[in-house]
PDB file of C-alpha atoms in Angstrom:
ATOM      1  CA  MET A   1    -160.847 -99.136 -56.193  1.00 40.00           C
ATOM      2  CA  PRO A   2    -158.711 -97.199 -58.568  1.00 45.00           C
ATOM      3  CA  SER A   3    -156.173 -99.199 -60.589  1.00 43.00           C
ATOM      4  CA  GLY A   4    -153.548 -97.912 -58.979  1.00 53.00           C
ATOM      5  CA  GLN A   5    -154.228-100.262 -55.488  1.00 84.00           C
ATOM      6  CA  VAL A   6    -154.228-103.379 -57.576  1.00 91.00           C
ATOM      7  CA  SER A   7    -151.360-104.932 -56.895  1.00 93.00           C
ATOM      8  CA  LEU A   8    -149.693-107.658 -59.772  1.00 94.00           C
ATOM      9  CA  ARG A   9    -147.510-110.277 -59.679  1.00 91.00           C
ATOM     10  CA  GLU A  10    -144.226-110.814 -62.035  1.00 88.00           C
ATOM     11  CA  PRO A  11    -145.140-110.117 -65.741  1.00 92.00           C
ATOM     12  CA  VAL A  12    -145.532-113.302 -68.154  1.00 95.00           C
ATOM     13  CA  VAL A  13    -143.603-113.239 -71.173  1.00 95.00           C
ATOM     14  CA  ALA A  14    -145.410-113.796 -74.532  1.00 95.00           C
ATOM     15  CA  GLU A  15    -143.919-114.968 -78.160  1.00 93.00           C
ATOM     16  CA  GLN A  16    -140.601-114.639 -76.446  1.00 91.00           C
ATOM     17  CA  GLY A  17    -140.270-110.911 -75.595  1.00 94.00           C
ATOM     18  CA  PHE A  18    -142.668-109.878 -77.818  1.00 95.00           C
ATOM     19  CA  LEU A  19    -145.169-109.336 -75.475  1.00 96.00           C
ATOM     20  CA  GLN A  20    -145.602-108.611 -70.676  1.00 97.00           C
ATOM     21  CA  MET A  21    -147.705-108.496 -68.991  1.00 97.00           C
ATOM     22  CA  GLN A  22    -148.411-108.440 -64.998  1.00 97.00           C
ATOM     23  CA  VAL A  23    -151.464-110.320 -63.941  1.00 97.00           C
ATOM     24  CA  ALA A  24    -153.123-108.660 -61.056  1.00 96.00           C
ATOM     25  CA  ASP A  25    -153.615-111.315 -57.171  1.00 95.00           C
ATOM     26  CA  GLY A  26    -156.259-113.804 -57.641  1.00 95.00           C
ATOM     27  CA  TRP A  27    -155.931-114.154 -61.368  1.00 97.00           C
ATOM     28  CA  GLU A  28    -155.276-117.989 -62.647  1.00 96.00           C
ATOM     29  CA  VAL A  29    -152.960-117.522 -65.656  1.00 96.00           C
ATOM     30  CA  ASP A  30    -154.088-120.218 -68.317  1.00 96.00           C
ATOM     31  CA  ALA A  31    -151.948-120.571 -71.375  1.00 94.00           C
ATOM     32  CA  VAL A  32    -149.004-118.530 -72.717  1.00 94.00           C
ATOM     33  CA  ASP A  33    -147.680-118.695 -75.863  1.00 92.00           C
ATOM     34  CA  ASP A  34    -143.904-118.840 -76.374  1.00 86.00           C
ATOM     35  CA  GLN A  35    -143.473-120.001 -79.133  1.00 81.00           C
ATOM     36  CA  LEU A  36    -140.866-118.660 -81.720  1.00 70.00           C
ATOM     37  CA  GLY A  37    -140.456-119.033 -84.920  1.00 59.00           C
ATOM     38  CA  ARG A  38    -143.703-119.635 -86.737  1.00 62.00           C
ATOM     39  CA  VAL A  39    -145.089-118.013 -90.076  1.00 70.00           C
ATOM     40  CA  TYR A  40    -147.604-117.037 -90.846  1.00 77.00           C
ATOM     41  CA  GLU A  41    -147.818-117.676 -95.099  1.00 78.00           C
ATOM     42  CA  GLU A  42    -150.209-115.876 -96.927  1.00 83.00           C
ATOM     43  CA  GLU A  43    -151.384-116.208-100.187  1.00 78.00           C
ATOM     44  CA  PRO A  44    -151.255-114.112-102.895  1.00 75.00           C
ATOM     45  CA  GLY A  45    -154.316-111.758-104.094  1.00 76.00           C
ATOM     46  CA  LEU A  46    -155.645-112.443-100.340  1.00 81.00           C
ATOM     47  CA  ASP A  47    -157.539-109.516 -98.823  1.00 87.00           C
ATOM     48  CA  TRP A  48    -157.548-109.294 -95.368  1.00 92.00           C
ATOM     49  CA  SER A  49    -160.639-110.215 -93.920  1.00 94.00           C
ATOM     50  CA  ALA A  50    -161.809-110.735 -90.036  1.00 95.00           C
ATOM     51  CA  SER A  51    -161.235-114.534 -89.759  1.00 94.00           C
ATOM     52  CA  THR A  52    -160.334-116.087 -85.928  1.00 92.00           C
ATOM     53  CA  ASP A  53    -158.155-118.267 -88.159  1.00 91.00           C
ATOM     54  CA  SER A  54    -154.974-115.308 -88.097  1.00 91.00           C
ATOM     55  CA  ILE A  55    -155.451-114.621 -84.571  1.00 94.00           C
ATOM     56  CA  ILE A  56    -152.866-115.608 -82.567  1.00 93.00           C
ATOM     57  CA  ASP A  57    -153.723-115.874 -78.942  1.00 95.00           C
ATOM     58  CA  LEU A  58    -150.942-114.929 -76.364  1.00 96.00           C
ATOM     59  CA  VAL A  59    -152.064-115.106 -72.741  1.00 97.00           C
ATOM     60  CA  SER A  60    -155.032-116.214 -71.455  1.00 98.00           C
ATOM     61  CA  ILE A  61    -155.667-115.602 -67.810  1.00 98.00           C
ATOM     62  CA  THR A  62    -159.000-116.800 -66.088  1.00 97.00           C
ATOM     63  CA  GLN A  63    -160.360-115.424 -62.291  1.00 96.00           C
ATOM     64  CA  GLY A  64    -163.911-116.584 -61.652  1.00 95.00           C
ATOM     65  CA  ASP A  65    -165.780-116.618 -64.393  1.00 96.00           C
ATOM     66  CA  ALA A  66    -163.782-113.897 -65.354  1.00 97.00           C
ATOM     67  CA  THR A  67    -161.909-114.057 -68.274  1.00 98.00           C
ATOM     68  CA  MET A  68    -159.336-112.124 -70.164  1.00 98.00           C
ATOM     69  CA  GLY A  69    -157.266-113.181 -72.700  1.00 98.00           C
ATOM     70  CA  VAL A  70    -154.420-110.564 -74.946  1.00 98.00           C
ATOM     71  CA  PHE A  71    -154.130-110.943 -78.380  1.00 97.00           C
ATOM     72  CA  ARG A  72    -152.392-110.416 -81.834  1.00 96.00           C
ATOM     73  CA  GLU A  73    -152.664-110.004 -85.462  1.00 96.00           C
ATOM     74  CA  GLY A  74    -151.054-112.921 -87.475  1.00 93.00           C
ATOM     75  CA  ARG A  75    -151.335-111.160 -90.832  1.00 93.00           C
ATOM     76  CA  PHE A  76    -150.415-107.685 -89.398  1.00 93.00           C
ATOM     77  CA  ALA A  77    -149.185-106.967 -92.594  1.00 88.00           C
ATOM     78  CA  LEU A  78    -151.693-106.380 -94.828  1.00 90.00           C
ATOM     79  CA  ALA A  79    -154.634-106.026 -91.527  1.00 94.00           C
ATOM     80  CA  PRO A  80    -156.809-101.959 -92.305  1.00 95.00           C
ATOM     81  CA  GLY A  81    -155.785 -99.234 -89.530  1.00 96.00           C
ATOM     82  CA  VAL A  82    -156.204-100.183 -85.696  1.00 98.00           C
ATOM     83  CA  PHE A  83    -159.548 -98.851 -85.479  1.00 97.00           C
ATOM     84  CA  ASP A  84    -160.958-100.283 -88.589  1.00 97.00           C
ATOM     85  CA  TRP A  85    -159.160-103.569 -87.174  1.00 98.00           C
ATOM     86  CA  ASP A  86    -161.349-103.230 -83.356  1.00 97.00           C
ATOM     87  CA  ASP A  87    -164.417-102.323 -85.801  1.00 97.00           C
ATOM     88  CA  ALA A  88    -163.731-105.721 -87.703  1.00 97.00           C
ATOM     89  CA  ILE A  89    -162.802-108.143 -84.493  1.00 97.00           C
ATOM     90  CA  ALA A  90    -165.550-106.163 -82.252  1.00 96.00           C
ATOM     91  CA  GLY A  91    -168.496-107.179 -85.851  1.00 96.00           C
ATOM     92  CA  LEU A  92    -166.355-110.501 -86.339  1.00 96.00           C
ATOM     93  CA  LEU A  93    -167.325-111.547 -82.713  1.00 95.00           C
ATOM     94  CA  GLY A  94    -170.201-110.131 -82.051  1.00 96.00           C
ATOM     95  CA  ILE A  95    -170.078-107.823 -79.992  1.00 96.00           C
ATOM     96  CA  GLN A  96    -172.288-104.906 -79.361  1.00 94.00           C
ATOM     97  CA  SER A  97    -170.942-101.691 -78.353  1.00 91.00           C
ATOM     98  CA  ASN A  98    -171.899 -98.735 -75.865  1.00 89.00           C
ATOM     99  CA  ILE A  99    -169.039 -97.371 -74.932  1.00 89.00           C
ATOM    100  CA  ASP A 100    -166.227 -96.239 -77.005  1.00 92.00           C
ATOM    101  CA  VAL A 101    -163.420 -94.450 -76.398  1.00 96.00           C
ATOM    102  CA  THR A 102    -159.619 -93.678 -77.140  1.00 97.00           C
ATOM    103  CA  VAL A 103    -157.001 -95.289 -75.423  1.00 97.00           C
ATOM    104  CA  GLU A 104    -153.068 -95.361 -74.920  1.00 97.00           C
ATOM    105  CA  TRP A 105    -150.781 -98.994 -73.764  1.00 98.00           C
ATOM    106  CA  GLY A 106    -148.469-100.871 -73.999  1.00 97.00           C
ATOM    107  CA  GLY A 107    -146.448 -97.560 -76.371  1.00 96.00           C
ATOM    108  CA  GLY A 108    -149.481 -98.084 -79.177  1.00 97.00           C
ATOM    109  CA  ARG A 109    -152.943 -95.771 -79.414  1.00 97.00           C
ATOM    110  CA  GLY A 110    -156.021 -97.972 -80.393  1.00 98.00           C
ATOM    111  CA  GLU A 111    -160.033 -98.358 -78.856  1.00 97.00           C
ATOM    112  CA  SER A 112    -161.769 -99.066 -75.799  1.00 97.00           C
ATOM    113  CA  THR A 113    -165.144-100.816 -76.471  1.00 96.00           C
ATOM    114  CA  ARG A 114    -167.288-102.122 -73.981  1.00 96.00           C
ATOM    115  CA  GLY A 115    -170.073-103.751 -74.749  1.00 96.00           C
ATOM    116  CA  ARG A 116    -172.284-106.959 -74.512  1.00 95.00           C
ATOM    117  CA  LEU A 117    -171.655-110.022 -76.032  1.00 93.00           C
ATOM    118  CA  GLY A 118    -175.233-112.096 -76.480  1.00 91.00           C
ATOM    119  CA  ASP A 119    -175.426-112.267 -72.278  1.00 93.00           C
ATOM    120  CA  VAL A 120    -172.250-111.606 -71.417  1.00 96.00           C
ATOM    121  CA  TYR A 121    -170.405-107.795 -70.479  1.00 97.00           C
ATOM    122  CA  VAL A 122    -167.389-107.187 -72.169  1.00 97.00           C
ATOM    123  CA  ARG A 123    -164.569-104.534 -72.364  1.00 97.00           C
ATOM    124  CA  HIS A 124    -162.762-104.938 -75.773  1.00 98.00           C
ATOM    125  CA  GLU A 125    -159.411-102.964 -76.117  1.00 98.00           C
ATOM    126  CA  SER A 126    -157.568-102.405 -79.046  1.00 98.00           C
ATOM    127  CA  VAL A 127    -153.941-100.783 -80.380  1.00 98.00           C
ATOM    128  CA  ALA A 128    -151.400-100.848 -83.087  1.00 98.00           C
ATOM    129  CA  VAL A 129    -148.230-100.451 -82.297  1.00 97.00           C
ATOM    130  CA  GLY A 130    -145.503-100.170 -85.031  1.00 93.00           C
ATOM    131  CA  ASP A 131    -146.949-102.320 -87.382  1.00 92.00           C
ATOM    132  CA  GLN A 132    -148.797-105.266 -84.576  1.00 96.00           C
ATOM    133  CA  LEU A 133    -152.239-105.111 -84.407  1.00 98.00           C
ATOM    134  CA  ILE A 134    -152.531-105.926 -80.748  1.00 98.00           C
ATOM    135  CA  GLY A 135    -155.907-106.493 -78.706  1.00 98.00           C
ATOM    136  CA  VAL A 136    -157.701-107.942 -75.033  1.00 98.00           C
ATOM    137  CA  LEU A 137    -160.924-109.282 -74.523  1.00 98.00           C
ATOM    138  CA  ALA A 138    -161.750-109.196 -71.115  1.00 98.00           C
ATOM    139  CA  VAL A 139    -165.691-110.757 -70.693  1.00 98.00           C
ATOM    140  CA  THR A 140    -167.777-111.648 -67.720  1.00 97.00           C
ATOM    141  CA  PRO A 141    -171.073-112.889 -66.531  1.00 96.00           C
ATOM    142  CA  THR A 142    -172.487-109.517 -64.813  1.00 94.00           C
ATOM    143  CA  GLN A 143    -171.728-106.063 -65.144  1.00 93.00           C
ATOM    144  CA  PRO A 144    -168.788-106.278 -63.706  1.00 93.00           C
ATOM    145  CA  SER A 145    -167.661-104.890 -59.950  1.00 93.00           C
ATOM    146  CA  GLU A 146    -165.652-101.765 -59.018  1.00 94.00           C
ATOM    147  CA  ARG A 147    -163.234-104.204 -57.542  1.00 94.00           C
ATOM    148  CA  LEU A 148    -162.307-106.258 -60.844  1.00 96.00           C
ATOM    149  CA  ASP A 149    -162.788-103.271 -63.541  1.00 95.00           C
ATOM    150  CA  ALA A 150    -159.793-102.128 -61.609  1.00 96.00           C
ATOM    151  CA  GLU A 151    -158.080-105.409 -62.393  1.00 97.00           C
ATOM    152  CA  VAL A 152    -157.982-105.431 -65.720  1.00 97.00           C
ATOM    153  CA  SER A 153    -157.568-101.214 -66.155  1.00 97.00           C
ATOM    154  CA  ALA A 154    -154.354-102.018 -64.150  1.00 97.00           C
ATOM    155  CA  MET A 155    -153.364-104.940 -66.299  1.00 97.00           C
ATOM    156  CA  ILE A 156    -154.597-103.831 -69.516  1.00 98.00           C
ATOM    157  CA  ALA A 157    -151.781-101.023 -68.300  1.00 97.00           C
ATOM    158  CA  SER A 158    -148.974-102.886 -67.195  1.00 97.00           C
ATOM    159  CA  ILE A 159    -148.608-104.223 -70.826  1.00 98.00           C
ATOM    160  CA  VAL A 160    -145.115-103.997 -72.769  1.00 97.00           C
ATOM    161  CA  VAL A 161    -144.920-104.624 -76.324  1.00 97.00           C
ATOM    162  CA  ASP A 162    -141.706-105.133 -78.249  1.00 96.00           C
ATOM    163  CA  PRO A 163    -142.282-106.014 -81.954  1.00 94.00           C
ATOM    164  CA  THR A 164    -138.916-106.375 -82.439  1.00 92.00           C
ATOM    165  CA  ALA A 165    -139.160-109.644 -80.882  1.00 93.00           C
ATOM    166  CA  LEU A 166    -140.606-111.019 -84.084  1.00 91.00           C
ATOM    167  CA  LEU A 167    -138.748-112.850 -86.342  1.00 87.00           C
ATOM    168  CA  PRO A 168    -137.936-110.255 -89.975  1.00 86.00           C
ATOM    169  CA  LEU A 169    -140.962-112.739 -91.998  1.00 89.00           C
ATOM    170  CA  SER A 170    -143.353-113.584 -88.633  1.00 88.00           C
ATOM    171  CA  HIS A 171    -146.125-113.200 -91.634  1.00 89.00           C
ATOM    172  CA  GLY A 172    -145.330-114.028 -94.830  1.00 89.00           C
ATOM    173  CA  LEU A 173    -145.836-115.193 -99.159  1.00 87.00           C
ATOM    174  CA  ASP A 174    -144.837-118.300-100.276  1.00 87.00           C
ATOM    175  CA  VAL A 175    -143.526-118.073-103.791  1.00 87.00           C
ATOM    176  CA  SER A 176    -142.290-120.071-105.663  1.00 88.00           C
ATOM    177  CA  GLY A 177    -139.219-120.811-109.306  1.00 88.00           C
ATOM    178  CA  PHE A 178    -139.115-123.410-110.814  1.00 87.00           C
ATOM    179  CA  ALA A 179    -136.905-125.321-113.962  1.00 88.00           C
ATOM    180  CA  GLU A 180    -137.161-128.040-116.201  1.00 84.00           C
ATOM    181  CA  PRO A 181    -135.068-130.497-117.235  1.00 82.00           C
ATOM    182  CA  ASP A 182    -134.835-131.416-121.037  1.00 79.00           C
ATOM    183  CA  ASP A 183    -136.232-134.425-121.038  1.00 77.00           C
ATOM    184  CA  GLY A 184    -139.579-132.858-119.684  1.00 73.00           C
ATOM    185  CA  SER A 185    -139.340-135.794-116.042  1.00 75.00           C
ATOM    186  CA  SER A 186    -139.504-134.029-112.911  1.00 80.00           C
ATOM    187  CA  VAL A 187    -139.727-129.882-112.840  1.00 89.00           C
ATOM    188  CA  LEU A 188    -136.968-128.126-109.778  1.00 92.00           C
ATOM    189  CA  GLU A 189    -139.298-126.011-107.079  1.00 92.00           C
ATOM    190  CA  LEU A 190    -137.893-123.740-105.217  1.00 93.00           C
ATOM    191  CA  SER A 191    -139.654-121.809-102.159  1.00 92.00           C
ATOM    192  CA  VAL A 192    -138.410-118.709-100.531  1.00 92.00           C
ATOM    193  CA  VAL A 193    -140.943-116.815 -98.225  1.00 90.00           C
ATOM    194  CA  VAL A 194    -141.502-112.620 -98.693  1.00 88.00           C
ATOM    195  CA  PRO A 195    -142.756-109.718 -97.678  1.00 86.00           C
ATOM    196  CA  PRO A 196    -146.958-110.153 -97.631  1.00 85.00           C
ATOM    197  CA  HIS A 197    -147.069-106.718 -99.201  1.00 80.00           C
ATOM    198  CA  TRP A 198    -144.576-107.575-102.376  1.00 82.00           C
ATOM    199  CA  GLN A 199    -146.405-108.475-105.778  1.00 76.00           C
ATOM    200  CA  TYR A 200    -146.116-111.710-106.733  1.00 71.00           C
ATOM    201  CA  ASP A 201    -146.902-113.106-110.501  1.00 65.00           C
ATOM    202  CA  GLU A 202    -147.613-116.528-110.839  1.00 63.00           C
ATOM    203  CA  PRO A 203    -144.366-118.438-112.321  1.00 60.00           C
ATOM    204  CA  THR A 204    -145.257-118.873-116.303  1.00 59.00           C
ATOM    205  CA  ASP A 205    -141.541-119.428-117.457  1.00 60.00           C
ATOM    206  CA  SER A 206    -138.419-119.843-115.932  1.00 56.00           C
ATOM    207  CA  TRP A 207    -138.235-116.590-115.349  1.00 60.00           C
ATOM    208  CA  VAL A 208    -140.309-115.094-112.174  1.00 58.00           C
ATOM    209  CA  ASP A 209    -140.032-111.518-110.571  1.00 59.00           C
ATOM    210  CA  VAL A 210    -141.589-110.751-106.891  1.00 61.00           C
ATOM    211  CA  ARG A 211    -141.536-107.397-106.901  1.00 62.00           C
ATOM    212  CA  ALA A 212    -142.470-105.299-103.446  1.00 56.00           C
ATOM    213  CA  GLU A 213    -144.454-102.257-103.246  1.00 52.00           C
ATOM    214  CA  ALA A 214    -142.441 -99.575-101.549  1.00 46.00           C
ATOM    215  CA  ALA A 215    -145.385 -97.869 -98.400  1.00 49.00           C
ATOM    216  CA  ASP A 216    -142.935 -94.975 -98.480  1.00 49.00           C
ATOM    217  CA  PRO A 217    -142.689 -93.409-102.534  1.00 51.00           C
ATOM    218  CA  GLU A 218    -139.842 -92.662-101.899  1.00 53.00           C
ATOM    219  CA  GLY A 219    -138.834 -95.446 -99.940  1.00 52.00           C
ATOM    220  CA  PRO A 220    -136.699 -98.396-101.171  1.00 57.00           C
ATOM    221  CA  ILE A 221    -137.890-101.316-103.384  1.00 72.00           C
ATOM    222  CA  GLY A 222    -137.044-104.716-103.003  1.00 82.00           C
ATOM    223  CA  PHE A 223    -136.882-107.549-105.460  1.00 86.00           C
ATOM    224  CA  LEU A 224    -136.773-111.223-105.515  1.00 88.00           C
ATOM    225  CA  GLY A 225    -136.127-113.429-109.047  1.00 88.00           C
ATOM    226  CA  PHE A 226    -136.005-116.757-110.342  1.00 90.00           C
ATOM    227  CA  TYR A 227    -134.433-117.957-113.290  1.00 90.00           C
ATOM    228  CA  GLY A 228    -134.257-121.497-114.152  1.00 89.00           C
ATOM    229  CA  GLN A 229    -132.638-123.706-116.553  1.00 90.00           C
ATOM    230  CA  PRO A 230    -131.724-127.210-117.786  1.00 91.00           C
ATOM    231  CA  ASP A 231    -128.158-128.364-116.079  1.00 91.00           C
ATOM    232  CA  THR A 232    -126.359-131.361-115.367  1.00 93.00           C
ATOM    233  CA  ARG A 233    -123.253-129.765-114.565  1.00 95.00           C
ATOM    234  CA  PRO A 234    -122.097-130.164-110.761  1.00 95.00           C
ATOM    235  CA  LEU A 235    -123.494-127.543-108.500  1.00 97.00           C
ATOM    236  CA  ASP A 236    -119.811-125.747-108.472  1.00 96.00           C
ATOM    237  CA  GLU A 237    -119.486-125.094-111.860  1.00 97.00           C
ATOM    238  CA  VAL A 238    -123.460-123.925-112.124  1.00 96.00           C
ATOM    239  CA  ALA A 239    -122.199-121.036-109.582  1.00 97.00           C
ATOM    240  CA  THR A 240    -119.482-119.871-111.180  1.00 97.00           C
ATOM    241  CA  ALA A 241    -120.713-119.933-114.987  1.00 96.00           C
ATOM    242  CA  GLU A 242    -123.844-117.981-113.503  1.00 95.00           C
ATOM    243  CA  LEU A 243    -121.644-114.982-111.432  1.00 96.00           C
ATOM    244  CA  GLU A 244    -119.675-115.049-114.970  1.00 95.00           C
ATOM    245  CA  GLU A 245    -122.905-114.381-116.694  1.00 92.00           C
ATOM    246  CA  PHE A 246    -124.686-112.431-114.367  1.00 90.00           C
ATOM    247  CA  GLY A 247    -124.254-112.285-110.834  1.00 93.00           C
ATOM    248  CA  ASN A 248    -121.095-110.653-110.159  1.00 93.00           C
ATOM    249  CA  ASP A 249    -123.008-107.543-111.471  1.00 92.00           C
ATOM    250  CA  TRP A 250    -126.111-108.302-109.764  1.00 91.00           C
ATOM    251  CA  LEU A 251    -123.448-107.441-106.415  1.00 94.00           C
ATOM    252  CA  ASP A 252    -121.723-104.473-105.154  1.00 93.00           C
ATOM    253  CA  LEU A 253    -119.485-106.431-102.998  1.00 94.00           C
ATOM    254  CA  ALA A 254    -117.005-109.290-103.249  1.00 93.00           C
ATOM    255  CA  PRO A 255    -119.146-112.248-102.916  1.00 95.00           C
ATOM    256  CA  ASP A 256    -118.546-114.478-100.168  1.00 96.00           C
ATOM    257  CA  ILE A 257    -119.705-117.810-100.321  1.00 97.00           C
ATOM    258  CA  GLU A 258    -121.723-119.857 -98.350  1.00 97.00           C
ATOM    259  CA  GLN A 259    -122.652-123.915 -99.013  1.00 97.00           C
ATOM    260  CA  LEU A 260    -126.125-124.540 -97.604  1.00 97.00           C
ATOM    261  CA  GLY A 261    -125.639-128.477 -98.250  1.00 96.00           C
ATOM    262  CA  ASP A 262    -129.142-130.263 -99.572  1.00 96.00           C
ATOM    263  CA  ILE A 263    -132.236-127.984 -98.823  1.00 95.00           C
ATOM    264  CA  GLY A 264    -135.209-130.534 -98.999  1.00 93.00           C
ATOM    265  CA  GLY A 265    -134.333-131.649-102.602  1.00 91.00           C
ATOM    266  CA  ALA A 266    -131.150-129.910-104.771  1.00 95.00           C
ATOM    267  CA  ASP A 267    -127.654-129.184-103.335  1.00 96.00           C
ATOM    268  CA  ALA A 268    -127.491-125.536-103.104  1.00 98.00           C
ATOM    269  CA  LEU A 269    -125.461-122.530-102.197  1.00 98.00           C
ATOM    270  CA  VAL A 270    -125.934-118.939-101.778  1.00 98.00           C
ATOM    271  CA  VAL A 271    -123.273-116.033-102.514  1.00 98.00           C
ATOM    272  CA  TRP A 272    -123.954-113.181-100.306  1.00 98.00           C
ATOM    273  CA  GLU A 273    -123.202-109.068-101.429  1.00 97.00           C
ATOM    274  CA  GLY A 274    -119.713-109.380 -99.139  1.00 96.00           C
ATOM    275  CA  PRO A 275    -120.569-110.428 -95.160  1.00 96.00           C
ATOM    276  CA  ARG A 276    -123.943-112.166 -94.844  1.00 96.00           C
ATOM    277  CA  ASP A 277    -125.077-110.552 -91.753  1.00 95.00           C
ATOM    278  CA  THR A 278    -124.420-106.905 -93.752  1.00 96.00           C
ATOM    279  CA  ALA A 279    -125.694-108.188 -96.673  1.00 97.00           C
ATOM    280  CA  VAL A 280    -129.145-106.156 -98.799  1.00 95.00           C
ATOM    281  CA  ALA A 281    -128.669-108.967-101.836  1.00 95.00           C
ATOM    282  CA  ALA A 282    -127.455-112.442-102.277  1.00 97.00           C
ATOM    283  CA  ILE A 283    -128.171-114.986-104.614  1.00 97.00           C
ATOM    284  CA  VAL A 284    -129.326-118.312-104.307  1.00 97.00           C
ATOM    285  CA  ILE A 285    -128.137-121.630-106.509  1.00 97.00           C
ATOM    286  CA  ALA A 286    -129.677-124.564-106.222  1.00 97.00           C
ATOM    287  CA  SER A 287    -128.987-127.747-108.728  1.00 96.00           C
ATOM    288  CA  ASP A 288    -130.289-131.576-109.028  1.00 93.00           C
ATOM    289  CA  GLY A 289    -128.058-132.707-111.489  1.00 92.00           C
ATOM    290  CA  ALA A 290    -131.139-132.205-114.145  1.00 92.00           C
ATOM    291  CA  ALA A 291    -131.973-127.730-113.301  1.00 92.00           C
ATOM    292  CA  SER A 292    -130.390-125.466-111.964  1.00 94.00           C
ATOM    293  CA  LEU A 293    -132.350-122.020-110.649  1.00 94.00           C
ATOM    294  CA  ALA A 294    -130.771-119.164-109.439  1.00 94.00           C
ATOM    295  CA  THR A 295    -132.739-116.822-106.954  1.00 94.00           C
ATOM    296  CA  TYR A 296    -132.121-113.202-106.885  1.00 93.00           C
ATOM    297  CA  ILE A 297    -132.500-111.119-104.064  1.00 93.00           C
ATOM    298  CA  TRP A 298    -132.238-107.448-102.614  1.00 91.00           C
ATOM    299  CA  THR A 299    -133.485-106.129-100.052  1.00 90.00           C
ATOM    300  CA  PRO A 300    -131.817-102.841 -99.972  1.00 87.00           C
ATOM    301  CA  GLY A 301    -130.949-101.423 -96.948  1.00 86.00           C
ATOM    302  CA  ASP A 302    -132.429-104.438 -94.743  1.00 90.00           C
ATOM    303  CA  ALA A 303    -129.853-106.511 -94.639  1.00 94.00           C
ATOM    304  CA  ALA A 304    -131.634-108.634 -91.654  1.00 92.00           C
ATOM    305  CA  LEU A 305    -135.255-109.302 -94.110  1.00 91.00           C
ATOM    306  CA  THR A 306    -132.609-110.541 -96.624  1.00 94.00           C
ATOM    307  CA  THR A 307    -131.019-113.247 -93.873  1.00 96.00           C
ATOM    308  CA  ALA A 308    -134.309-113.751 -93.073  1.00 93.00           C
ATOM    309  CA  ILE A 309    -135.415-114.745 -96.758  1.00 94.00           C
ATOM    310  CA  VAL A 310    -132.470-116.690 -97.291  1.00 96.00           C
ATOM    311  CA  ASP A 311    -133.145-119.032 -94.634  1.00 94.00           C
ATOM    312  CA  THR A 312    -136.768-119.539 -96.031  1.00 93.00           C
ATOM    313  CA  ALA A 313    -134.765-121.187 -98.846  1.00 95.00           C
ATOM    314  CA  LEU A 314    -136.619-124.767 -99.703  1.00 95.00           C
ATOM    315  CA  VAL A 315    -136.725-127.520-102.696  1.00 95.00           C
ATOM    316  CA  ILE A 316    -140.408-128.282-102.418  1.00 93.00           C
ATOM    317  CA  GLU A 317    -139.801-130.726-106.054  1.00 92.00           C
ATOM    318  CA  SER A 318    -137.433-132.111-107.406  1.00 93.00           C
ATOM    319  CA  ALA A 319    -135.897-135.296-109.486  1.00 88.00           C
ATOM    320  CA  ARG A 320    -134.635-136.415-106.771  1.00 86.00           C
ATOM    321  CA  LEU A 321    -137.184-136.608-104.465  1.00 85.00           C
ATOM    322  CA  PRO A 322    -140.152-138.886-104.996  1.00 79.00           C
ATOM    323  CA  ALA A 323    -143.664-138.091-107.242  1.00 69.00           C
ATOM    324  CA  GLY A 324    -146.128-137.629-105.680  1.00 58.00           C
TER     325      GLY A 324
END
């Protein structure tokens, strides 16, 4: 039966607008992922490989013994191109391919595979929409009928993907810098999340650089640096001294200071380069009464990313926190 004759219901929405998909009559929705705000945290230096750990299930539906799932790659920023990703996921699942063709749906382009998975029949499709990788897996215990195949085709064709619905750091690298008090007691360590392709060296002293690697050689390169020192002054005095010594030269616009309060074990504030909503540079300054830590952030042309990085700032070790 032509897919145009398939009756589709109102769309289900996953990840609060990232994906919309209409479901054919007779199919039951088993699960829809409606979470927002999760961060897939990357480990420094870990290469991408196909893994169910980084597959995020978006929609799961069934009709009798047939199942269909839509998913995305959680480590999208480090994964290969869509055709290699499709092959890697097929290999991970053990799909034996009979037919491979190029397809377009969801606003992207990719590959469709018909084959077998053990004793069952499978249809596996993958597309890239922007930097996102989205896959479909439909499974039936017997050769799918024309009707069933038409329903799956119609539902795939109904998929709409909006990558902008995801948070700027829905896939990120957790990095940190530290400061040591004079008395050798617990260090002050602050963590932030940055894009996963940024280059990071494990800290060996109180000054740590974290740099972006521009996809375009002519494009902007981001930067994040931690600078820590022993310090017993109140936070406001620390911030004033930091701005006078380095911060005012770092910022191109008049600073806008926002108090963050306690961010897990130290008092903190952020100095924005101009208004928060348009700032492409910022300095997060934290103090626990024994040490202080300044985190310099620069993401040229991307104020949303600057804000997103600042919002992840969290003290993970401090003289105020119990050991262990």
